[in-house]
mmCIF file of C-alpha atoms in Angstrom:
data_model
loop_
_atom_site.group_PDB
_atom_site.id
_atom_site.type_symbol
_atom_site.label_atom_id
_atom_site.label_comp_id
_atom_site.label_asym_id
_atom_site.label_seq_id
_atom_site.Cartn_x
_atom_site.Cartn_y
_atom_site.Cartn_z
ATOM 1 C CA UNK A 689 0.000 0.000 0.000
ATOM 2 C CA UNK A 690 1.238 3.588 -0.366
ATOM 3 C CA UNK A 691 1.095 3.986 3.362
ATOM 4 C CA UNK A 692 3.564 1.821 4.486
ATOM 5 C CA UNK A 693 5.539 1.122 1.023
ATOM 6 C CA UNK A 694 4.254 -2.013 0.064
ATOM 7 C CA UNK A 695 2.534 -3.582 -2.857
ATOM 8 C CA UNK A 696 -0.104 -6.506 -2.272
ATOM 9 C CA UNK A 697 -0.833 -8.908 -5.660
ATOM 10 C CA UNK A 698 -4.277 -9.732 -5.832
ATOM 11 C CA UNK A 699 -4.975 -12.293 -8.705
ATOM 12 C CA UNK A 700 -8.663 -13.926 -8.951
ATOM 13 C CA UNK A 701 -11.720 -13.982 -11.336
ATOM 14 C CA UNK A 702 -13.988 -12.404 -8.827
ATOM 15 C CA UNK A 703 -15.158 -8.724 -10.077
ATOM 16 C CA UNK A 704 -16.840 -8.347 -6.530
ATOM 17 C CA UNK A 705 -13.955 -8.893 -3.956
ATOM 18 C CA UNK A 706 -11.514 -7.014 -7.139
ATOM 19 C CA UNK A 707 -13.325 -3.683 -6.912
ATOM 20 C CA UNK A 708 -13.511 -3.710 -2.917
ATOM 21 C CA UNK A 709 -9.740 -4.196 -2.180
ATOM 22 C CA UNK A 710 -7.937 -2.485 -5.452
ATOM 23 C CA UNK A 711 -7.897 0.643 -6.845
ATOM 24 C CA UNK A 712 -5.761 0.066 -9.715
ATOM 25 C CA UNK A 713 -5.847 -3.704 -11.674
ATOM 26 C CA UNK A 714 -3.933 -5.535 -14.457
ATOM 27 C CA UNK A 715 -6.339 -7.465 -17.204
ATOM 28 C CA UNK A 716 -3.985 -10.659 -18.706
ATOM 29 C CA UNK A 717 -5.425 -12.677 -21.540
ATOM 30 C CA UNK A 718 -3.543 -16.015 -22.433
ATOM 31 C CA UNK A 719 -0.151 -14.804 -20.418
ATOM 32 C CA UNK A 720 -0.470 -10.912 -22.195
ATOM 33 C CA UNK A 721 -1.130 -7.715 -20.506
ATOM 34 C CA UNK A 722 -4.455 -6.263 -22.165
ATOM 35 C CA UNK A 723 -4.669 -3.340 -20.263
ATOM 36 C CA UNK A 724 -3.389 -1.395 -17.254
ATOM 37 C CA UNK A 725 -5.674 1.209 -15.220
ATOM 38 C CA UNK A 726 -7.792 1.748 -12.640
ATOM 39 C CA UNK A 727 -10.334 -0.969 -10.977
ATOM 40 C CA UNK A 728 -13.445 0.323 -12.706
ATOM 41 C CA UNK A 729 -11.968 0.788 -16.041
ATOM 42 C CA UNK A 730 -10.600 -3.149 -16.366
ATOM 43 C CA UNK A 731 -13.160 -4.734 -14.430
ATOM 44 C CA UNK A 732 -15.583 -3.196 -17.503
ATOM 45 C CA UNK A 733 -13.186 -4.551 -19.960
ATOM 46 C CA UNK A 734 -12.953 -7.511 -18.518
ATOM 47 C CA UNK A 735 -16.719 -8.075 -18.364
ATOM 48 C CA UNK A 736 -17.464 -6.985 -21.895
ATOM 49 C CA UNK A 737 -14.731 -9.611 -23.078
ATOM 50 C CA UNK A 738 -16.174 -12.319 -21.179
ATOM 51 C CA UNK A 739 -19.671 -11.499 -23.014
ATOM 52 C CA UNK A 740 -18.267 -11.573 -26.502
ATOM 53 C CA UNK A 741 -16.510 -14.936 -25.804
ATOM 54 C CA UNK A 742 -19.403 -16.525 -24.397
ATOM 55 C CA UNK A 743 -21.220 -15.753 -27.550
ATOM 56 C CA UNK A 744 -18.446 -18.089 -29.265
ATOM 57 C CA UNK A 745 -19.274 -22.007 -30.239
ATOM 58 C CA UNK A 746 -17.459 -23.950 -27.382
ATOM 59 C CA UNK A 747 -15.469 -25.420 -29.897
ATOM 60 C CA UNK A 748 -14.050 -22.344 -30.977
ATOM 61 C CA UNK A 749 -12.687 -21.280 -28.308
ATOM 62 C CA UNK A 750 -9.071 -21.084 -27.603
ATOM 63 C CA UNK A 751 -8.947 -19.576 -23.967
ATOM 64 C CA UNK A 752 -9.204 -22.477 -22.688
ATOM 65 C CA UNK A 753 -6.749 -24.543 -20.243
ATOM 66 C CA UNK A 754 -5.784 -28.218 -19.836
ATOM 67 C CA UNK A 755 -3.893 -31.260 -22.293
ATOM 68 C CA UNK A 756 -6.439 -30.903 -24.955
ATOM 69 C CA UNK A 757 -6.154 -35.190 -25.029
ATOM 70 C CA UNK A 758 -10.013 -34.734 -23.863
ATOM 71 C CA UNK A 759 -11.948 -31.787 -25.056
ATOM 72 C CA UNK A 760 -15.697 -30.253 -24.520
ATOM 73 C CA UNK A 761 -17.003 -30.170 -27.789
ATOM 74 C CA UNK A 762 -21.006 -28.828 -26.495
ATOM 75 C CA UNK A 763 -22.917 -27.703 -23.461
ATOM 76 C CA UNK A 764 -26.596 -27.321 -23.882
ATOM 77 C CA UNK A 765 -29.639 -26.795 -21.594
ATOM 78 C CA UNK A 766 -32.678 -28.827 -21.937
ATOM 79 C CA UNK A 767 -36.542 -27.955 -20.723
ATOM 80 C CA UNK A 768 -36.721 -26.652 -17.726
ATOM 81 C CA UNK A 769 -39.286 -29.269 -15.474
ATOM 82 C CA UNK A 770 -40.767 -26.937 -13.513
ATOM 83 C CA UNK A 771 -39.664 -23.588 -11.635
ATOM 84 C CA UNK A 772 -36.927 -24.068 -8.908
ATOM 85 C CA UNK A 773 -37.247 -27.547 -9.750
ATOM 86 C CA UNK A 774 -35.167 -29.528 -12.402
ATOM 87 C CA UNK A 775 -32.338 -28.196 -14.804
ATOM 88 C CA UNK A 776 -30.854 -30.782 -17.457
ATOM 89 C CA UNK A 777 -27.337 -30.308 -19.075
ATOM 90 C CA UNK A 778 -26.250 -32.186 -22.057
ATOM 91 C CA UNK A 779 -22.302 -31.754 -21.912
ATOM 92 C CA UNK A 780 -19.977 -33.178 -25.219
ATOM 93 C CA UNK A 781 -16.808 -34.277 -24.871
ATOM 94 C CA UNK A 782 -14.244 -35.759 -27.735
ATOM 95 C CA UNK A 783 -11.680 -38.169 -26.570
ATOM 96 C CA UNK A 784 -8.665 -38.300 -28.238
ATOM 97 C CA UNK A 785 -6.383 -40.651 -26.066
ATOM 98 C CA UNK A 786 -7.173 -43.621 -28.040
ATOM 99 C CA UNK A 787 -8.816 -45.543 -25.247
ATOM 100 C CA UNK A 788 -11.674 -45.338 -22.172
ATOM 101 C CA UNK A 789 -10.891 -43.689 -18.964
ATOM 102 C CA UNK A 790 -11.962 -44.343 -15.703
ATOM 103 C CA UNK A 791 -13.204 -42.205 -12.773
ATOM 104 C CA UNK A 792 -12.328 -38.815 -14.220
ATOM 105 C CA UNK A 793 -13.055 -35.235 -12.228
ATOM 106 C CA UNK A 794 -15.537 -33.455 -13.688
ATOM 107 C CA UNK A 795 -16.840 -30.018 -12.361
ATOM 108 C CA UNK A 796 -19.061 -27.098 -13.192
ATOM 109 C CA UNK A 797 -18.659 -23.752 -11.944
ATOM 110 C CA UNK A 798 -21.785 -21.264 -11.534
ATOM 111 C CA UNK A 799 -21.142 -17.675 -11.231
ATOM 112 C CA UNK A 800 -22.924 -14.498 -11.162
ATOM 113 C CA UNK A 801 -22.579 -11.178 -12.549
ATOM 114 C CA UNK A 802 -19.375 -10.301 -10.621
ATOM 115 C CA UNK A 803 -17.879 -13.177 -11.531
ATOM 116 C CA UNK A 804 -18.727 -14.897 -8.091
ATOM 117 C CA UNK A 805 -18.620 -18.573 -7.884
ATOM 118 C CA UNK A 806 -22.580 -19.096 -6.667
ATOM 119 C CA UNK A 807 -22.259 -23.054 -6.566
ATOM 120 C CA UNK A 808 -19.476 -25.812 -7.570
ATOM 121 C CA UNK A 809 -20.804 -28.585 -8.975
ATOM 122 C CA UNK A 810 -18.581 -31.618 -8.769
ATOM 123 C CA UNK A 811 -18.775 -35.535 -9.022
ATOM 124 C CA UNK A 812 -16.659 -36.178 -6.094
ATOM 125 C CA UNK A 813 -18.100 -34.339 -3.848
ATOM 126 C CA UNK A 814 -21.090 -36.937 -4.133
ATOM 127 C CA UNK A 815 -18.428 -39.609 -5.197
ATOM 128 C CA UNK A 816 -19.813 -40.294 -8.605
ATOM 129 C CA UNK A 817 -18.044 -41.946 -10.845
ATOM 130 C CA UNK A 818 -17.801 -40.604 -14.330
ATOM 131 C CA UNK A 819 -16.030 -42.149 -16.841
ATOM 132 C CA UNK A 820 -15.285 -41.522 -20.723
ATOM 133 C CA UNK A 821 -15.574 -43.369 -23.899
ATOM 134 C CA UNK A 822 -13.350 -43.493 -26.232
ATOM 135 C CA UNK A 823 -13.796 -40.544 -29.256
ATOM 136 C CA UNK A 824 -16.979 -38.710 -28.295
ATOM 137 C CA UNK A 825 -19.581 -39.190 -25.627
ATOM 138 C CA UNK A 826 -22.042 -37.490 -23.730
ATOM 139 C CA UNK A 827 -22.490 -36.713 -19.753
ATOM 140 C CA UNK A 828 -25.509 -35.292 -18.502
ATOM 141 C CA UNK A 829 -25.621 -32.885 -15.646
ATOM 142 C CA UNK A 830 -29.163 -32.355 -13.827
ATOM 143 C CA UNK A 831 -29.298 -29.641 -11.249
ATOM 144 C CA UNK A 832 -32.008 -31.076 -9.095
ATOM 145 C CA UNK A 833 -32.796 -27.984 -6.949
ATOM 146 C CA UNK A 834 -31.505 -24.476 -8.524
ATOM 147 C CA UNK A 835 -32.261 -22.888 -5.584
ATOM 148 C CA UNK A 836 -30.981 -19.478 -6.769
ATOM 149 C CA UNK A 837 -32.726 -15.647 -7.699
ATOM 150 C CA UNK A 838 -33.543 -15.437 -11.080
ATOM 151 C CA UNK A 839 -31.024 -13.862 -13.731
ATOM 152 C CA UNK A 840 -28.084 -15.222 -16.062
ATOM 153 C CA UNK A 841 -25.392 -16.905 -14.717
ATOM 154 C CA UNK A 842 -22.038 -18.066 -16.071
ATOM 155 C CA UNK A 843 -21.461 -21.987 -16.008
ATOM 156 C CA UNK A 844 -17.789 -22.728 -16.423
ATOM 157 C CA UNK A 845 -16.581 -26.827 -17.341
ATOM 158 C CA UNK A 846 -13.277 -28.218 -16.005
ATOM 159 C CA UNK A 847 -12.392 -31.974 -16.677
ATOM 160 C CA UNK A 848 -9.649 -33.414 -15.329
ATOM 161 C CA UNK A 849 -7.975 -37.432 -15.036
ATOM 162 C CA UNK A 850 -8.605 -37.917 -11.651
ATOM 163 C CA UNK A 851 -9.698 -36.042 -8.092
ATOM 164 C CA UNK A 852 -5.845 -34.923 -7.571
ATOM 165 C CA UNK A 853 -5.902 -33.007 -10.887
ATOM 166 C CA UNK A 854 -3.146 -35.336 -12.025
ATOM 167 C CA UNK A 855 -3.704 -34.111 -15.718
ATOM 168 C CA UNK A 856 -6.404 -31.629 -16.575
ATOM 169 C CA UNK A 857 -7.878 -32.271 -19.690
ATOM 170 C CA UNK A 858 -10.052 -29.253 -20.109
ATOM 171 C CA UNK A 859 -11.285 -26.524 -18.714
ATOM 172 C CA UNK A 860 -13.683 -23.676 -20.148
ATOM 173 C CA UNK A 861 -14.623 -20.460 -18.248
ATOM 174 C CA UNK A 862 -18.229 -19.288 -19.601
ATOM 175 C CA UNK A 863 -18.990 -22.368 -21.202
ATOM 176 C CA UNK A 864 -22.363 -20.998 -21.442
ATOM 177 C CA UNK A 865 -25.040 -18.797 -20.305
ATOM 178 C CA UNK A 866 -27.415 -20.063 -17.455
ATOM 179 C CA UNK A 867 -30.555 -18.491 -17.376
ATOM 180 C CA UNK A 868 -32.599 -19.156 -14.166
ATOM 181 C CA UNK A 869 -36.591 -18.148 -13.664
ATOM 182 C CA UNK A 870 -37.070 -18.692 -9.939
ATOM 183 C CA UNK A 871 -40.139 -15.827 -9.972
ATOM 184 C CA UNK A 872 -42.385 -18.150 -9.020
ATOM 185 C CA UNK A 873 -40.324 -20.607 -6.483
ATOM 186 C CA UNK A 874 -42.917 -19.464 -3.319
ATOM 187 C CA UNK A 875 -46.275 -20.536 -4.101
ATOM 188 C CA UNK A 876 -47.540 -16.922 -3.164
ATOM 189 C CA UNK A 877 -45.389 -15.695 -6.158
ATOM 190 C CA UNK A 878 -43.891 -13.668 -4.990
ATOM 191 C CA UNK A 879 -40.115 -12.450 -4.428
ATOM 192 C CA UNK A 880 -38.299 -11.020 -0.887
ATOM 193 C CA UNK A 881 -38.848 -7.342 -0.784
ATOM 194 C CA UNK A 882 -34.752 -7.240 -0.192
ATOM 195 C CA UNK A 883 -33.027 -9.119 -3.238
ATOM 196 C CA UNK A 884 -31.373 -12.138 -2.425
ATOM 197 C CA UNK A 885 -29.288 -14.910 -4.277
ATOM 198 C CA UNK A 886 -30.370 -17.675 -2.414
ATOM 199 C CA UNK A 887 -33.917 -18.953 -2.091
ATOM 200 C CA UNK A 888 -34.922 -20.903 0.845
ATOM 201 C CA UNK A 889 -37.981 -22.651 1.697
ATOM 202 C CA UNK A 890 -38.708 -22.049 4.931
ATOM 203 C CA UNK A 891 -41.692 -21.373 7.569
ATOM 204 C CA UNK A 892 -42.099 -18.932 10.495
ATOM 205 C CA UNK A 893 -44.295 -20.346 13.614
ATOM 206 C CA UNK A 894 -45.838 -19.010 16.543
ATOM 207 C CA UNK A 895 -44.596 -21.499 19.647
#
């Protein structure tokens, strides 16, 4: 800090917690410096690049991270079931490693406006095992309870060997846009008068 003489290096993906502790920031695509300025300036840079890449075909894109053996090839949302309810993803994937693998890491990232991770989605955590096939394949992702305010969200696909991250195959950020219509999640429909991310179902009682 200026105060005392010395500089703090803040590096992370989340707009929010970006524009609260720094005043000036640094904006690096694929290992180049993009631009140099203050928070408010790069954080809308940053924002408006994010929104032209997600308009990209997933197989376009080249800002993306891992081996490339195993690659995301589509990520597509089916009918919604009912409000608050049920949320299908069809993910692709090509293999290219010649042969099956076996209890790979797959994840999927949710994140708001500011870049905020809302929920990680991720097959160990409910130790699910997820393998591949050999060339392409599909896994299906179904959010069972999107328990989240309406709006668009970011969903962002990492795939990786194992749960240690031995290799990563793939990862995407803004995979694809997420668009969630919770209006009617209470059956009064209607919405808390102070806005909220999460929606709860709950019940106040008199003892």
């Amino acid at each position: 800090t200026s105060r005392n003489g010395k500089t703090i290096l803040f590096v992370s993906h989340d707009m929010a917690a970006i524009k609260r502790l720094c005043s000036r920031a640094i904006l690096i695509d694929q290992g180049s410096i993009k631009m140099s300025g203050p928070t408010d300036e790069v954080v809308a840079a940053y924002l408006v690049d994010s929104k032209q890449k997600l308009s990209m075909p997933i197989t376009e894109r080249t800002d993306r991270g891992g081996s490339g053996k195993v690659r995301f090839t589509k990520c597509e949302k089916g009918d919604t079931e009912n409000q608050g309810k049920k949320i299908t993803l069809t993910i692709g994937y090509t293999n290219t490693t010649g042969h099956a693998i076996e209890n790979v890491e797959i994840s999927a990232d949710i994140r708001d406006e500011n870049n905020t991770c809302v929920a990680n989605l991720t097959n160990s955590t409910l130790e699910q095992t997820i393998s591949l096939n050999n060339g392409e394949g599909i896994i299906t992702l179904e959010i069972l309870s999107p328990n989240i305010a309406s709006g668009k969200y970011v969903l962002d696909l990492f795939l990786a060997s194992d749960q240690l991250n031995s290799e990563i195959f793939d990862w995407v950020q803004g995979a694809m846009v997420l668009e969630i219509d919770n209006d009617s999640f209470y059956p009064t429909k209607k919405l808390p008068p102070v806005k909220s991310l999460a929606l709860l179902n709950y019940v106040f009682k008199n003892n």
